[in-house]
Coordinates of C-alpha atoms in Angstrom, one line a residue:
X10 CA -14.8 -17.3 -29.0
X11 CA -14.5 -21.0 -29.9
X12 CA -11.5 -20.1 -31.9
X13 CA -10.1 -18.0 -29.0
X14 CA -10.9 -21.1 -26.6
X15 CA -9.7 -23.7 -28.8
X16 CA -6.2 -21.6 -29.4
X17 CA -6.0 -21.4 -25.5
X18 CA -6.5 -24.8 -24.4
X19 CA -4.5 -26.1 -27.2
X20 CA -3.5 -29.9 -26.0
X21 CA -0.2 -29.6 -27.7
X22 CA 0.7 -26.7 -25.1
X23 CA -1.1 -28.2 -22.1
X24 CA -0.6 -31.9 -22.3
X25 CA 2.0 -34.5 -22.7
X26 CA 2.0 -36.1 -26.1
X27 CA -0.4 -38.6 -27.2
X28 CA -2.7 -37.3 -24.3
X29 CA -5.7 -35.2 -25.1
X30 CA -8.8 -33.6 -23.1
X31 CA -10.9 -36.1 -24.4
X32 CA -8.9 -38.5 -22.6
X33 CA -9.5 -36.7 -19.3
X34 CA -12.8 -35.7 -19.6
X35 CA -14.5 -38.9 -19.0
X36 CA -12.7 -41.0 -16.1
X37 CA -14.2 -44.0 -14.6
X38 CA -17.2 -44.0 -12.1
X39 CA -15.7 -42.2 -8.7
X40 CA -12.7 -40.9 -10.3
X41 CA -12.2 -37.2 -11.0
X42 CA -9.5 -35.3 -12.4
X43 CA -9.0 -31.7 -12.2
X44 CA -10.8 -29.4 -14.1
X45 CA -10.4 -25.4 -14.8
X46 CA -13.9 -25.0 -13.9
X47 CA -13.0 -26.3 -10.6
X48 CA -11.1 -23.0 -10.0
X49 CA -13.9 -20.7 -10.0
X50 CA -15.1 -21.9 -6.7
X51 CA -12.1 -20.0 -5.5
X52 CA -13.5 -16.6 -6.3
X53 CA -16.6 -16.9 -3.6
X54 CA -14.5 -18.8 -1.1
X55 CA -11.8 -15.8 -1.4
X56 CA -14.7 -13.0 -0.8
X57 CA -15.7 -15.3 2.2
X58 CA -12.2 -15.4 3.5
X59 CA -11.6 -11.4 3.2
X60 CA -15.3 -11.6 5.2
X61 CA -13.6 -13.9 8.0
X62 CA -10.7 -11.7 8.2
X63 CA -12.5 -8.6 9.0
X64 CA -14.7 -10.5 11.5
X65 CA -11.2 -11.9 13.3
X66 CA -9.7 -8.9 13.4
X67 CA -12.5 -7.0 15.2
X68 CA -13.8 -10.1 17.6
X69 CA -10.8 -11.9 18.2
X70 CA -7.3 -9.9 17.3
X71 CA -8.6 -6.7 18.5
X72 CA -9.5 -7.8 22.1
X73 CA -6.2 -9.6 22.3
X74 CA -4.3 -6.8 21.2
X75 CA -6.4 -4.9 24.0
X76 CA -5.2 -7.6 26.5
X77 CA -1.8 -7.0 25.8
X78 CA -2.2 -3.1 26.2
X79 CA -2.1 -2.3 22.6
X80 CA -4.7 0.3 22.1
X81 CA -5.9 2.1 18.6
X82 CA -4.0 4.9 18.4
X83 CA -5.5 8.3 17.9
X84 CA -2.9 10.5 15.9
X85 CA -2.8 14.4 15.6
X86 CA -4.6 15.2 12.5
X87 CA -3.5 18.1 10.5
X88 CA -6.0 21.3 10.2
X89 CA -8.0 21.3 7.3
X90 CA -6.6 23.5 4.4
X91 CA -7.3 23.5 0.9
X92 CA -4.0 24.7 -0.2
X93 CA -1.7 22.2 1.5
X94 CA -4.1 19.3 1.0
X95 CA -3.7 20.0 -2.9
X96 CA 0.0 20.3 -2.9
X97 CA -0.2 17.0 -0.4
X98 CA -2.5 14.7 -2.6
X99 CA -1.3 16.1 -6.1
X100 CA 2.3 16.9 -6.1
X101 CA 4.4 15.9 -3.3
X102 CA 3.9 14.6 0.3
X103 CA 7.6 15.6 1.5
X104 CA 8.0 19.4 -0.3
X105 CA 11.6 20.6 -0.5
X106 CA 12.5 24.1 0.7
X107 CA 11.5 25.6 -2.5
X108 CA 8.0 24.4 -2.3
X109 CA 8.1 25.0 1.4
X110 CA 9.2 28.7 1.0
X111 CA 6.6 29.5 -1.6
X112 CA 3.9 27.6 0.7
X113 CA 5.2 29.9 3.4
X114 CA 4.4 32.7 1.5
X115 CA 1.2 32.3 0.0
X116 CA -0.3 31.5 3.3
X117 CA 2.0 33.7 5.6
X118 CA 3.0 30.8 7.7
X119 CA 6.2 30.4 9.3
X120 CA 8.1 27.4 7.2
X121 CA 8.2 25.5 10.4
X122 CA 4.4 25.3 10.5
X123 CA 4.1 24.5 7.0
X124 CA 6.4 21.4 7.7
X125 CA 4.7 20.6 11.2
X126 CA 1.6 20.2 8.6
X127 CA 3.1 17.9 6.1
X128 CA 4.3 15.8 9.0
X129 CA 0.9 15.7 10.6
X130 CA -0.7 15.2 7.3
X131 CA 1.6 12.2 6.6
X132 CA 1.5 10.6 10.2
X133 CA -2.4 10.9 10.0
X134 CA -2.3 7.9 7.4
X135 CA 0.2 5.7 9.1
X136 CA -1.4 2.8 10.8
X137 CA -1.1 2.3 14.6
X138 CA 0.6 -0.8 16.2
X139 CA -2.9 -2.1 17.2
X140 CA -3.9 -2.2 13.3
X141 CA -0.7 -3.9 12.5
X142 CA -0.9 -6.3 15.2
X143 CA -4.4 -7.5 14.3
X144 CA -3.5 -8.0 10.8
X145 CA -0.5 -9.9 11.6
X146 CA -2.7 -12.3 14.0
X147 CA -5.0 -12.9 11.1
X148 CA -1.9 -13.9 9.0
X149 CA -0.4 -16.2 11.7
X150 CA -3.8 -17.9 12.5
X151 CA -4.5 -19.0 8.5
X152 CA -0.8 -19.8 8.1
X153 CA -0.7 -22.0 11.1
X154 CA -4.0 -23.8 10.2
X155 CA -3.3 -24.3 6.3
X156 CA 0.6 -25.4 7.2
X157 CA -0.7 -27.9 9.6
X158 CA -3.7 -29.0 7.4
X159 CA -1.3 -29.7 4.7
X160 CA 1.2 -31.6 6.4
X161 CA -0.9 -33.7 8.0
X162 CA -2.5 -34.6 4.7
X163 CA 0.9 -35.2 2.9
X164 CA 2.4 -37.0 5.6
X165 CA -0.3 -40.0 4.4
X166 CA 0.6 -39.6 0.6
X167 CA 3.6 -41.3 -0.9
X168 CA 4.9 -38.6 -3.0
X169 CA 5.8 -36.8 0.1
X170 CA 8.5 -39.8 0.6
X171 CA 9.2 -40.6 -2.8
X172 CA 8.9 -37.4 -5.3
X173 CA 8.7 -39.5 -8.5
X174 CA 5.5 -40.6 -7.3
X175 CA 4.3 -36.9 -8.4
X176 CA 5.1 -38.2 -12.1
X177 CA 3.9 -41.8 -12.3
X178 CA 0.8 -42.4 -13.8
X179 CA 0.8 -38.6 -14.8
X180 CA -1.7 -36.8 -16.0
X181 CA -4.1 -39.7 -15.2
X182 CA -4.1 -38.8 -11.5
X183 CA -7.1 -38.8 -9.3
X184 CA -8.0 -35.7 -7.9
X185 CA -9.0 -36.7 -4.1
X186 CA -11.1 -34.5 -1.6
X187 CA -8.1 -33.9 0.4
X188 CA -6.0 -32.5 -2.3
X189 CA -8.7 -30.6 -3.8
X190 CA -9.8 -28.4 -0.6
X191 CA -6.2 -28.0 0.0
X192 CA -5.5 -26.5 -3.3
X193 CA -8.7 -24.3 -3.6
X194 CA -8.3 -22.9 -0.1
X195 CA -4.7 -21.7 -0.5
X196 CA -6.0 -20.3 -4.0
X197 CA -8.7 -18.4 -2.3
X198 CA -6.1 -17.0 0.3
X199 CA -4.2 -15.4 -2.5
X200 CA -7.0 -14.2 -4.0
X201 CA -8.1 -12.6 -0.9
X202 CA -4.5 -11.2 -0.4
X203 CA -4.8 -9.9 -4.0
X204 CA -8.3 -7.9 -2.7
X205 CA -7.1 -6.5 0.4
X206 CA -3.4 -5.9 -0.6
X207 CA -4.6 -2.1 -1.6
X208 CA -6.3 -1.7 1.8
X209 CA -3.3 -3.0 4.0
X210 CA -0.5 -1.3 5.2
X211 CA 1.6 -0.2 2.4
X212 CA 5.1 -1.7 2.5
X213 CA 8.0 -0.9 0.4
X214 CA 8.1 -4.0 -1.3
X215 CA 4.6 -3.8 -2.6
X216 CA 5.6 -4.4 -6.2
X217 CA 7.4 -7.8 -5.5
X218 CA 4.8 -8.9 -3.2
X219 CA 2.2 -8.0 -6.3
X220 CA 4.4 -10.2 -8.4
X221 CA 4.5 -12.7 -5.8
X222 CA 0.7 -13.4 -5.4
X223 CA 0.3 -13.2 -9.1
X224 CA 2.9 -15.7 -9.7
X225 CA 1.1 -17.6 -6.8
X226 CA -2.0 -17.7 -8.3
X227 CA -0.6 -18.2 -11.5
X228 CA 1.2 -21.4 -10.5
X229 CA -1.4 -22.8 -8.4
X230 CA -4.2 -22.7 -11.2
X231 CA -1.6 -23.6 -13.8
X232 CA -0.3 -26.6 -12.0
X233 CA -4.2 -27.5 -11.0
X234 CA -5.1 -27.4 -14.9
X235 CA -2.2 -29.7 -15.6
X236 CA -2.8 -31.7 -12.8
X237 CA 0.4 -31.3 -11.3
X238 CA -1.4 -31.3 -7.9
X239 CA 0.9 -33.5 -6.3
X240 CA 4.0 -31.7 -6.6
X241 CA 1.9 -28.6 -6.2
X242 CA 0.9 -29.6 -2.7
X243 CA 4.8 -29.9 -2.1
X244 CA 5.8 -26.4 -2.8
X245 CA 2.7 -24.9 -1.0
X246 CA 3.6 -27.0 2.0
X247 CA 7.3 -26.0 2.0
X248 CA 6.4 -22.2 1.6
X249 CA 3.8 -22.4 4.4
X250 CA 6.4 -23.9 7.1
X251 CA 8.1 -20.6 7.8
X252 CA 5.4 -18.0 7.3
X253 CA 3.4 -18.4 10.5
X254 CA 6.7 -18.0 12.4
X255 CA 7.1 -14.7 10.9
X256 CA 3.9 -13.2 11.9
X257 CA 4.4 -14.6 15.5
X258 CA 7.5 -12.6 15.7
X259 CA 5.9 -9.7 14.8
X260 CA 3.2 -10.4 17.2
X261 CA 5.9 -10.3 19.9
X262 CA 7.6 -7.4 18.6
X263 CA 4.0 -5.3 18.5
X264 CA 3.4 -6.6 22.3
X265 CA 6.8 -5.3 23.0
X266 CA 8.7 -8.7 24.0
X267 CA 11.7 -7.8 22.4
X268 CA 13.7 -10.7 23.5
X269 CA 11.0 -13.3 22.3
X270 CA 10.7 -11.1 19.0
X271 CA 14.6 -11.7 18.7
X272 CA 14.4 -15.3 19.1
X273 CA 11.2 -15.7 17.0
X274 CA 12.9 -14.1 14.3
X275 CA 16.3 -16.3 14.4
X276 CA 13.9 -19.4 14.5
X277 CA 12.1 -17.8 11.4
X278 CA 15.2 -17.2 9.3
X279 CA 16.7 -20.7 10.4
X280 CA 13.3 -22.1 8.9
X281 CA 13.4 -19.7 6.1
X282 CA 16.8 -20.5 4.8
X283 CA 16.2 -24.1 4.8
X284 CA 12.6 -24.5 3.2
X285 CA 13.4 -21.8 0.4
X286 CA 17.2 -22.2 -0.2
X287 CA 17.8 -25.7 0.4
X288 CA 14.6 -28.1 0.5
X289 CA 12.6 -26.0 -2.2
X290 CA 15.6 -26.3 -4.8
X291 CA 16.6 -29.8 -3.8
X292 CA 13.8 -31.3 -3.2
X293 CA 11.0 -29.9 -5.4
X294 CA 13.0 -28.2 -8.3
X295 CA 15.0 -31.2 -8.8
X296 CA 11.3 -33.0 -8.8
X297 CA 10.0 -30.9 -11.4
X298 CA 12.9 -30.3 -13.6
X299 CA 14.5 -33.7 -13.6
X300 CA 12.5 -36.6 -12.4
X301 CA 9.5 -35.5 -14.7
X302 CA 12.0 -34.8 -17.6
X303 CA 13.0 -38.7 -16.9
X304 CA 9.5 -40.0 -16.5
X305 CA 6.7 -37.9 -18.6
X306 CA 9.5 -35.9 -20.7
X307 CA 9.2 -32.0 -21.6
X308 CA 6.5 -30.5 -23.5
X309 CA 5.5 -26.6 -24.0
X310 CA 3.5 -26.2 -20.9
X311 CA 6.1 -28.2 -18.5
X312 CA 9.0 -25.5 -19.7
X313 CA 6.4 -22.5 -18.6
X314 CA 6.0 -24.5 -15.1
X315 CA 9.3 -24.8 -14.4
X316 CA 10.4 -21.1 -15.4
X317 CA 7.5 -19.9 -13.1
X318 CA 9.3 -22.1 -10.2
X319 CA 12.5 -20.6 -11.0
X320 CA 11.1 -16.8 -10.9
X321 CA 9.8 -18.0 -7.3
X322 CA 13.4 -18.9 -6.4
X323 CA 14.9 -15.7 -7.7
X324 CA 12.1 -14.0 -5.1
X325 CA 13.6 -16.4 -2.5
X326 CA 17.0 -15.2 -2.8
X327 CA 15.9 -11.4 -2.8
X328 CA 14.0 -12.0 0.4
X329 CA 16.8 -14.1 2.0
X330 CA 19.0 -11.2 1.2
X331 CA 16.9 -8.7 3.2
X332 CA 16.5 -11.3 6.0
X333 CA 20.5 -11.9 6.3
X334 CA 20.5 -8.0 6.5
X335 CA 18.2 -7.7 9.2
X336 CA 20.1 -10.7 11.1
X337 CA 23.6 -8.8 10.9
X338 CA 22.0 -5.4 12.4
X339 CA 20.3 -7.7 15.3
X340 CA 23.8 -9.3 15.8
X341 CA 25.7 -5.7 15.8
X342 CA 22.8 -3.7 17.9
X343 CA 21.6 -6.4 20.2
X344 CA 18.2 -6.8 19.0
X345 CA 16.2 -7.0 15.6
X346 CA 16.3 -3.6 14.0
X347 CA 13.9 -2.0 11.9
X348 CA 12.3 -4.6 9.3
X349 CA 13.2 -3.4 5.8
X350 CA 9.8 -5.1 4.7
X351 CA 7.1 -5.9 6.8
X352 CA 6.7 -2.7 9.1
X353 CA 8.4 0.1 7.0
X354 CA 5.2 1.8 5.1
X355 CA 5.4 3.8 1.9
X356 CA 2.8 6.2 2.9
X357 CA 4.7 7.2 6.4
X358 CA 8.3 7.7 7.4
X359 CA 9.5 7.5 11.5
X360 CA 9.0 11.2 12.5
X361 CA 9.7 12.6 15.8
X362 CA 6.1 14.1 15.9
X363 CA 4.3 10.6 15.8
X364 CA 2.1 11.0 18.6
X365 CA 0.6 7.4 18.1
X366 CA 3.7 5.9 19.5
X367 CA 4.8 8.2 21.8
X368 CA 8.0 9.2 23.0
X369 CA 8.6 5.6 24.2
X370 CA 8.8 4.3 20.6
X371 CA 12.1 6.0 20.6
X372 CA 13.8 4.9 23.5
X373 CA 15.7 1.5 24.7
X374 CA 14.3 -0.5 27.4
X375 CA 16.6 -0.2 30.3
X376 CA 16.9 -4.4 30.5
X377 CA 16.5 -4.8 26.9
X378 CA 13.7 -6.9 27.1
X379 CA 10.8 -5.0 25.6
X380 CA 12.4 -2.4 23.7
X381 CA 10.5 -0.9 20.9
X382 CA 12.5 0.9 18.5
X383 CA 12.6 -1.5 15.9
X384 CA 10.1 -4.1 14.3
X385 CA 10.5 -7.8 14.1
X386 CA 9.6 -9.3 10.7
X387 CA 11.5 -10.2 7.7
X388 CA 11.6 -9.7 4.0
X389 CA 9.2 -12.2 2.6
X390 CA 5.8 -12.2 1.3
X391 CA 1.4 -12.1 3.4
X392 CA 7.1 -14.2 2.8
X393 CA 3.4 -13.3 4.4
X394 CA 1.4 -15.0 3.2
X395 CA 2.3 -15.4 2.7
X396 CA 2.8 -16.8 1.2
X397 CA 2.9 -19.1 0.1
X398 CA 4.3 -20.1 -3.4

């Protein structure tokens, strides 16, 4: 274990030339440098955030949903059938005509009855609008609070106004309490997203978001151990700037305020494009790749850190394409249409027999104000988060 630890924490990988772990181990009295052990405090905090989310959704978000006439749906449940349940869980959730004919003969049912059973069984797992509203309200609340805290903190720092301060005196930069709380809270939140991703609404970009959360946790932890926390705080703030707008647009959609949803979606789209495609590469990547090269110089972990940031930029481009596609459809159809990411669950389909939504879910509002045929959101990740790095 000692040999493995020495290999993993190799100074020539983690630190610039002529800097050792011993140089950072004993700072002056009252001075604290980041240490890898500090990150363990994020794990119990993540469990606390997860518990807080459950309480928030039950005690705050759920009453708000009911006040907006969004009630928990009670869908039609499929009748218990051992044969069909086995096919549903182990073979296919959407049987083709060959399977339908075989099951129809085996059970002596009409094909239509078998189709109806599978449709009801799929819809049985579909989350209600009430559930999605509570989830989005929690994310909106957290993103808004953490962005407000981070922006107010960074407003008082010199590196927000001149990014070269991210590298002056590196790596001997003091870890202040405000920066520590910002980092650990963000890290804990993304750990909580990792815990809850398998219980939340299943989305088409599940794997993209899973990679996003892993990259986020890796970047936050990596930059903390390397004491790249100054530039790391800029990255987090840039990503948090648009996340709460996405969740707010989704809340408006679930409440059937379509025009408000459309407006918030446009605001979110503009904020997302500006922060992820302009500010992030020009302000942040320019500092990490060029200003740091000139002031500190490259070393092995520097290359890895910038590679991870570039991976994140690729995800930004993918999400921007999805958002732009939604925006084009919104212009063509007059309202924000079905979201490519946030409200289409892989575990269910939009089917005509979905009882929890009722027939109004497929009709247009006469005035075009509170239509429900389409969900406001965008292709980002928890752009969710989220997110978030």
